mmCIF file of C-alpha atoms in Angstrom:
data_model
loop_
_atom_site.group_PDB
_atom_site.id
_atom_site.type_symbol
_atom_site.label_atom_id
_atom_site.label_comp_id
_atom_site.label_asym_id
_atom_site.label_seq_id
_atom_site.Cartn_x
_atom_site.Cartn_y
_atom_site.Cartn_z
ATOM 1 C CA UNK A 23 8.148 12.441 -9.917
ATOM 2 C CA UNK A 24 4.319 12.774 -10.253
ATOM 3 C CA UNK A 25 1.908 9.928 -9.338
ATOM 4 C CA UNK A 26 -1.045 8.968 -10.663
ATOM 5 C CA UNK A 27 -4.609 10.459 -8.814
ATOM 6 C CA UNK A 28 -2.872 12.727 -6.301
ATOM 7 C CA UNK A 29 -4.151 16.126 -5.948
ATOM 8 C CA UNK A 30 -1.974 18.299 -8.082
ATOM 9 C CA UNK A 31 -1.012 15.863 -11.072
ATOM 10 C CA UNK A 32 -2.349 16.592 -14.435
ATOM 11 C CA UNK A 33 -1.438 12.806 -15.692
ATOM 12 C CA UNK A 34 -4.497 11.131 -16.601
ATOM 13 C CA UNK A 35 -6.464 9.346 -13.647
ATOM 14 C CA UNK A 36 -8.957 6.919 -15.047
ATOM 15 C CA UNK A 37 -7.833 3.289 -15.389
ATOM 16 C CA UNK A 38 -4.981 3.925 -12.955
ATOM 17 C CA UNK A 39 -4.380 0.000 -12.840
ATOM 18 C CA UNK A 40 -1.285 -1.367 -11.572
ATOM 19 C CA UNK A 41 -0.087 -1.928 -15.234
ATOM 20 C CA UNK A 42 -0.517 1.353 -15.793
ATOM 21 C CA UNK A 43 1.491 2.591 -12.526
ATOM 22 C CA UNK A 44 4.010 -0.125 -13.210
ATOM 23 C CA UNK A 45 4.595 1.180 -16.257
ATOM 24 C CA UNK A 46 5.030 4.967 -15.168
ATOM 25 C CA UNK A 47 7.453 3.730 -12.843
ATOM 26 C CA UNK A 48 9.578 2.059 -15.397
ATOM 27 C CA UNK A 49 9.436 5.131 -17.513
ATOM 28 C CA UNK A 50 10.950 7.276 -14.579
ATOM 29 C CA UNK A 51 13.375 4.547 -13.584
ATOM 30 C CA UNK A 52 14.421 4.497 -17.466
ATOM 31 C CA UNK A 53 14.513 8.965 -17.361
ATOM 32 C CA UNK A 54 16.872 8.774 -14.424
ATOM 33 C CA UNK A 55 18.998 6.019 -15.730
ATOM 34 C CA UNK A 56 18.678 3.901 -12.476
ATOM 35 C CA UNK A 57 20.438 0.924 -12.731
ATOM 36 C CA UNK A 58 17.962 -2.057 -10.885
ATOM 37 C CA UNK A 59 17.016 -0.028 -7.731
ATOM 38 C CA UNK A 60 16.021 -1.887 -4.685
ATOM 39 C CA UNK A 61 11.942 -1.772 -4.122
ATOM 40 C CA UNK A 62 10.853 -0.238 -0.844
ATOM 41 C CA UNK A 63 7.204 0.100 -0.729
ATOM 42 C CA UNK A 64 4.693 0.927 2.177
ATOM 43 C CA UNK A 65 0.596 -0.128 1.785
ATOM 44 C CA UNK A 66 -0.275 0.418 -1.734
ATOM 45 C CA UNK A 67 2.946 1.485 -2.679
ATOM 46 C CA UNK A 68 4.112 -2.187 -1.536
ATOM 47 C CA UNK A 69 1.670 -3.567 -3.514
ATOM 48 C CA UNK A 70 3.322 -1.808 -6.745
ATOM 49 C CA UNK A 71 6.868 -2.782 -5.566
ATOM 50 C CA UNK A 72 5.334 -6.158 -5.432
ATOM 51 C CA UNK A 73 3.867 -6.064 -8.876
ATOM 52 C CA UNK A 74 6.939 -4.246 -10.463
ATOM 53 C CA UNK A 75 9.330 -6.858 -9.276
ATOM 54 C CA UNK A 76 7.189 -9.746 -10.467
ATOM 55 C CA UNK A 77 6.028 -8.333 -13.827
ATOM 56 C CA UNK A 78 9.497 -6.527 -14.463
ATOM 57 C CA UNK A 79 12.380 -8.284 -12.726
ATOM 58 C CA UNK A 80 15.133 -7.505 -14.845
ATOM 59 C CA UNK A 81 14.806 -3.612 -13.918
ATOM 60 C CA UNK A 82 15.012 -4.500 -9.982
ATOM 61 C CA UNK A 83 17.841 -5.035 -7.854
ATOM 62 C CA UNK A 84 18.193 -8.231 -5.686
ATOM 63 C CA UNK A 85 16.479 -6.416 -2.288
ATOM 64 C CA UNK A 86 12.558 -5.803 -1.866
ATOM 65 C CA UNK A 87 11.039 -4.224 1.633
ATOM 66 C CA UNK A 88 6.956 -4.451 1.818
ATOM 67 C CA UNK A 89 5.411 -3.030 4.949
ATOM 68 C CA UNK A 90 1.577 -3.025 5.084
ATOM 69 C CA UNK A 91 1.126 -5.568 2.473
ATOM 70 C CA UNK A 92 -0.787 -9.041 3.196
ATOM 71 C CA UNK A 93 -1.874 -12.194 1.059
ATOM 72 C CA UNK A 94 -5.609 -10.597 1.663
ATOM 73 C CA UNK A 95 -6.859 -7.898 3.760
ATOM 74 C CA UNK A 96 -9.308 -10.116 5.799
ATOM 75 C CA UNK A 97 -12.989 -9.155 5.851
ATOM 76 C CA UNK A 98 -12.263 -6.170 8.300
ATOM 77 C CA UNK A 99 -9.842 -4.428 5.742
ATOM 78 C CA UNK A 100 -11.880 -5.118 2.705
ATOM 79 C CA UNK A 101 -14.975 -3.315 4.563
ATOM 80 C CA UNK A 102 -12.587 -0.355 5.811
ATOM 81 C CA UNK A 103 -11.399 -0.257 2.072
ATOM 82 C CA UNK A 104 -15.108 -0.699 0.491
ATOM 83 C CA UNK A 105 -16.012 2.176 3.521
ATOM 84 C CA UNK A 106 -13.440 5.190 1.867
ATOM 85 C CA UNK A 107 -14.828 4.034 -1.626
ATOM 86 C CA UNK A 108 -18.518 5.042 -0.462
ATOM 87 C CA UNK A 109 -17.254 8.284 1.129
ATOM 88 C CA UNK A 110 -15.241 9.361 -1.643
ATOM 89 C CA UNK A 111 -18.126 8.465 -4.160
ATOM 90 C CA UNK A 112 -19.447 11.068 -2.313
ATOM 91 C CA UNK A 113 -17.030 13.722 -2.357
ATOM 92 C CA UNK A 114 -16.592 13.706 1.645
ATOM 93 C CA UNK A 115 -13.090 13.582 1.886
ATOM 94 C CA UNK A 116 -12.865 14.461 5.607
ATOM 95 C CA UNK A 117 -14.951 11.216 6.674
ATOM 96 C CA UNK A 118 -12.169 9.264 4.441
ATOM 97 C CA UNK A 119 -9.115 10.717 6.290
ATOM 98 C CA UNK A 120 -11.159 10.508 10.054
ATOM 99 C CA UNK A 121 -11.465 6.493 8.691
ATOM 100 C CA UNK A 122 -7.990 6.328 7.874
ATOM 101 C CA UNK A 123 -6.517 8.124 10.818
ATOM 102 C CA UNK A 124 -8.599 5.668 13.143
ATOM 103 C CA UNK A 125 -8.195 2.398 11.070
ATOM 104 C CA UNK A 126 -4.534 3.333 10.120
ATOM 105 C CA UNK A 127 -2.815 4.161 13.497
ATOM 106 C CA UNK A 128 -2.690 1.442 16.751
ATOM 107 C CA UNK A 129 -4.898 2.405 19.775
ATOM 108 C CA UNK A 130 -2.054 3.131 21.837
ATOM 109 C CA UNK A 131 -0.787 5.836 19.101
ATOM 110 C CA UNK A 132 -4.360 7.600 19.114
ATOM 111 C CA UNK A 133 -4.910 7.740 22.876
ATOM 112 C CA UNK A 134 -1.247 9.346 23.383
ATOM 113 C CA UNK A 135 -2.301 12.132 21.246
ATOM 114 C CA UNK A 136 -5.447 14.701 22.134
ATOM 115 C CA UNK A 137 -8.358 15.498 19.950
ATOM 116 C CA UNK A 138 -7.163 18.593 18.905
ATOM 117 C CA UNK A 139 -3.695 17.035 17.596
ATOM 118 C CA UNK A 140 -5.941 14.203 15.529
ATOM 119 C CA UNK A 141 -8.548 17.256 14.529
ATOM 120 C CA UNK A 142 -5.274 18.853 12.932
ATOM 121 C CA UNK A 143 -3.950 15.830 11.408
ATOM 122 C CA UNK A 144 -7.388 14.990 9.722
ATOM 123 C CA UNK A 145 -7.462 18.583 8.166
ATOM 124 C CA UNK A 146 -4.080 18.015 6.591
ATOM 125 C CA UNK A 147 -4.843 14.828 5.272
ATOM 126 C CA UNK A 148 -8.265 15.892 3.717
ATOM 127 C CA UNK A 149 -6.481 18.844 2.049
ATOM 128 C CA UNK A 150 -4.074 16.929 0.748
ATOM 129 C CA UNK A 151 -5.865 14.695 -1.840
ATOM 130 C CA UNK A 152 -8.527 15.542 -4.765
ATOM 131 C CA UNK A 153 -11.782 12.888 -3.846
ATOM 132 C CA UNK A 154 -12.257 12.047 -7.344
ATOM 133 C CA UNK A 155 -9.005 11.631 -8.018
ATOM 134 C CA UNK A 156 -8.569 9.206 -5.223
ATOM 135 C CA UNK A 157 -11.377 7.606 -5.883
ATOM 136 C CA UNK A 158 -10.066 6.505 -9.535
ATOM 137 C CA UNK A 159 -7.069 5.459 -8.344
ATOM 138 C CA UNK A 160 -8.795 2.930 -5.552
ATOM 139 C CA UNK A 161 -11.778 2.016 -8.058
ATOM 140 C CA UNK A 162 -9.093 1.089 -10.441
ATOM 141 C CA UNK A 163 -5.803 -0.238 -9.199
ATOM 142 C CA UNK A 164 -7.887 -2.608 -6.529
ATOM 143 C CA UNK A 165 -9.187 -4.740 -9.200
ATOM 144 C CA UNK A 166 -5.887 -6.061 -8.828
ATOM 145 C CA UNK A 167 -6.826 -7.557 -5.718
ATOM 146 C CA UNK A 168 -8.907 -10.356 -7.302
ATOM 147 C CA UNK A 169 -7.018 -13.915 -7.303
ATOM 148 C CA UNK A 170 -7.228 -14.276 -11.067
ATOM 149 C CA UNK A 171 -5.649 -10.829 -11.814
ATOM 150 C CA UNK A 172 -1.936 -11.161 -12.999
ATOM 151 C CA UNK A 173 -1.079 -8.831 -10.208
ATOM 152 C CA UNK A 174 -2.726 -9.947 -7.261
ATOM 153 C CA UNK A 175 -0.279 -10.179 -4.178
ATOM 154 C CA UNK A 176 -1.051 -14.127 -4.363
ATOM 155 C CA UNK A 177 0.424 -14.453 -8.162
ATOM 156 C CA UNK A 178 3.337 -12.084 -7.201
ATOM 157 C CA UNK A 179 4.035 -14.883 -4.103
ATOM 158 C CA UNK A 180 3.833 -17.573 -6.499
ATOM 159 C CA UNK A 181 6.158 -16.229 -9.424
ATOM 160 C CA UNK A 182 8.539 -14.000 -7.725
ATOM 161 C CA UNK A 183 11.946 -15.435 -7.432
ATOM 162 C CA UNK A 184 15.803 -14.743 -6.618
ATOM 163 C CA UNK A 185 15.169 -12.101 -4.165
ATOM 164 C CA UNK A 186 15.997 -10.991 -0.953
ATOM 165 C CA UNK A 187 12.804 -9.793 0.817
ATOM 166 C CA UNK A 188 11.802 -8.267 3.904
ATOM 167 C CA UNK A 189 8.161 -8.242 5.374
ATOM 168 C CA UNK A 190 7.089 -5.997 8.105
ATOM 169 C CA UNK A 191 3.744 -6.354 9.617
ATOM 170 C CA UNK A 192 2.268 -4.443 12.246
ATOM 171 C CA UNK A 193 0.190 -6.519 15.021
ATOM 172 C CA UNK A 194 -2.630 -4.239 15.087
ATOM 173 C CA UNK A 195 -2.894 -3.497 11.086
ATOM 174 C CA UNK A 196 -6.859 -3.708 10.623
ATOM 175 C CA UNK A 197 -6.373 -3.002 6.847
ATOM 176 C CA UNK A 198 -3.680 -5.315 5.696
ATOM 177 C CA UNK A 199 -3.669 -7.817 8.786
ATOM 178 C CA UNK A 200 -0.411 -9.225 10.274
ATOM 179 C CA UNK A 201 -1.835 -13.080 9.583
ATOM 180 C CA UNK A 202 -2.050 -12.246 5.897
ATOM 181 C CA UNK A 203 1.653 -10.893 5.865
ATOM 182 C CA UNK A 204 2.527 -13.794 7.522
ATOM 183 C CA UNK A 205 0.853 -16.112 5.084
ATOM 184 C CA UNK A 206 2.715 -13.783 2.338
ATOM 185 C CA UNK A 207 6.113 -14.654 3.968
ATOM 186 C CA UNK A 208 4.877 -18.175 4.186
ATOM 187 C CA UNK A 209 4.320 -18.245 0.096
ATOM 188 C CA UNK A 210 7.446 -16.358 -0.608
ATOM 189 C CA UNK A 211 9.629 -18.465 0.961
ATOM 190 C CA UNK A 212 8.367 -21.499 -0.488
ATOM 191 C CA UNK A 213 10.840 -20.681 -3.385
ATOM 192 C CA UNK A 214 14.242 -21.845 -1.887
ATOM 193 C CA UNK A 215 15.397 -19.177 -4.295
ATOM 194 C CA UNK A 216 13.961 -16.146 -1.976
ATOM 195 C CA UNK A 217 15.684 -15.099 1.199
ATOM 196 C CA UNK A 218 12.370 -13.880 2.850
ATOM 197 C CA UNK A 219 12.301 -12.212 6.536
ATOM 198 C CA UNK A 220 9.342 -11.644 8.386
ATOM 199 C CA UNK A 221 9.144 -9.142 11.448
ATOM 200 C CA UNK A 222 6.335 -8.202 13.592
ATOM 201 C CA UNK A 223 6.124 -4.935 15.428
ATOM 202 C CA UNK A 224 4.007 -5.032 18.350
ATOM 203 C CA UNK A 225 1.760 -2.916 19.527
ATOM 204 C CA UNK A 226 1.568 -0.784 16.508
ATOM 205 C CA UNK A 227 -1.182 -0.048 13.471
ATOM 206 C CA UNK A 228 -1.024 0.041 9.443
ATOM 207 C CA UNK A 229 0.799 3.268 9.487
ATOM 208 C CA UNK A 230 3.572 1.450 11.176
ATOM 209 C CA UNK A 231 6.508 3.728 9.559
ATOM 210 C CA UNK A 232 4.368 7.128 11.232
ATOM 211 C CA UNK A 233 4.377 5.581 14.296
ATOM 212 C CA UNK A 234 8.017 4.874 14.369
ATOM 213 C CA UNK A 235 9.115 7.755 12.611
#
């Protein structure tokens, strides 16, 4: 399936809000005739999974796994993402990629790779996205970070019920802080109908799944 704002897609990218992306996901689920799939999401994909399960609970199975998702990013996470937006507005995908790598991985992961490997990794990331399309996604979808949005993490946590939820948090996550992930867990467990597990992975960064791969 295609995802809006990715490099090769012909799907319209303007106004790529979480509403629009959730509608895309619903169309895909119906097209492949999937019956109540479980939701597994990392980073922005976790935001989509949470928003989809909250807005369309009748289409979702009872299990949701979220990694790199928190109740607010904390000041540092917001600054990092604003830095990405600024680079993307200038069409500078390489600087965006460097920031993504340096802020996405843990210190231990970065220091065990030499500069040549990191440069090659940045090259791959920079070549995999169109800066204008990626900017569209970050400008429109992240409107839903606002607390008064119906797709905010806060509102989803307050209204989601009857699910088995797993939250995986990275100790050194600078983009979606571990403290915010714990707060999300606490909010979800306020509803007795939810069964929510929280696991903190020591010494890892936001790109936890890649560090553990």
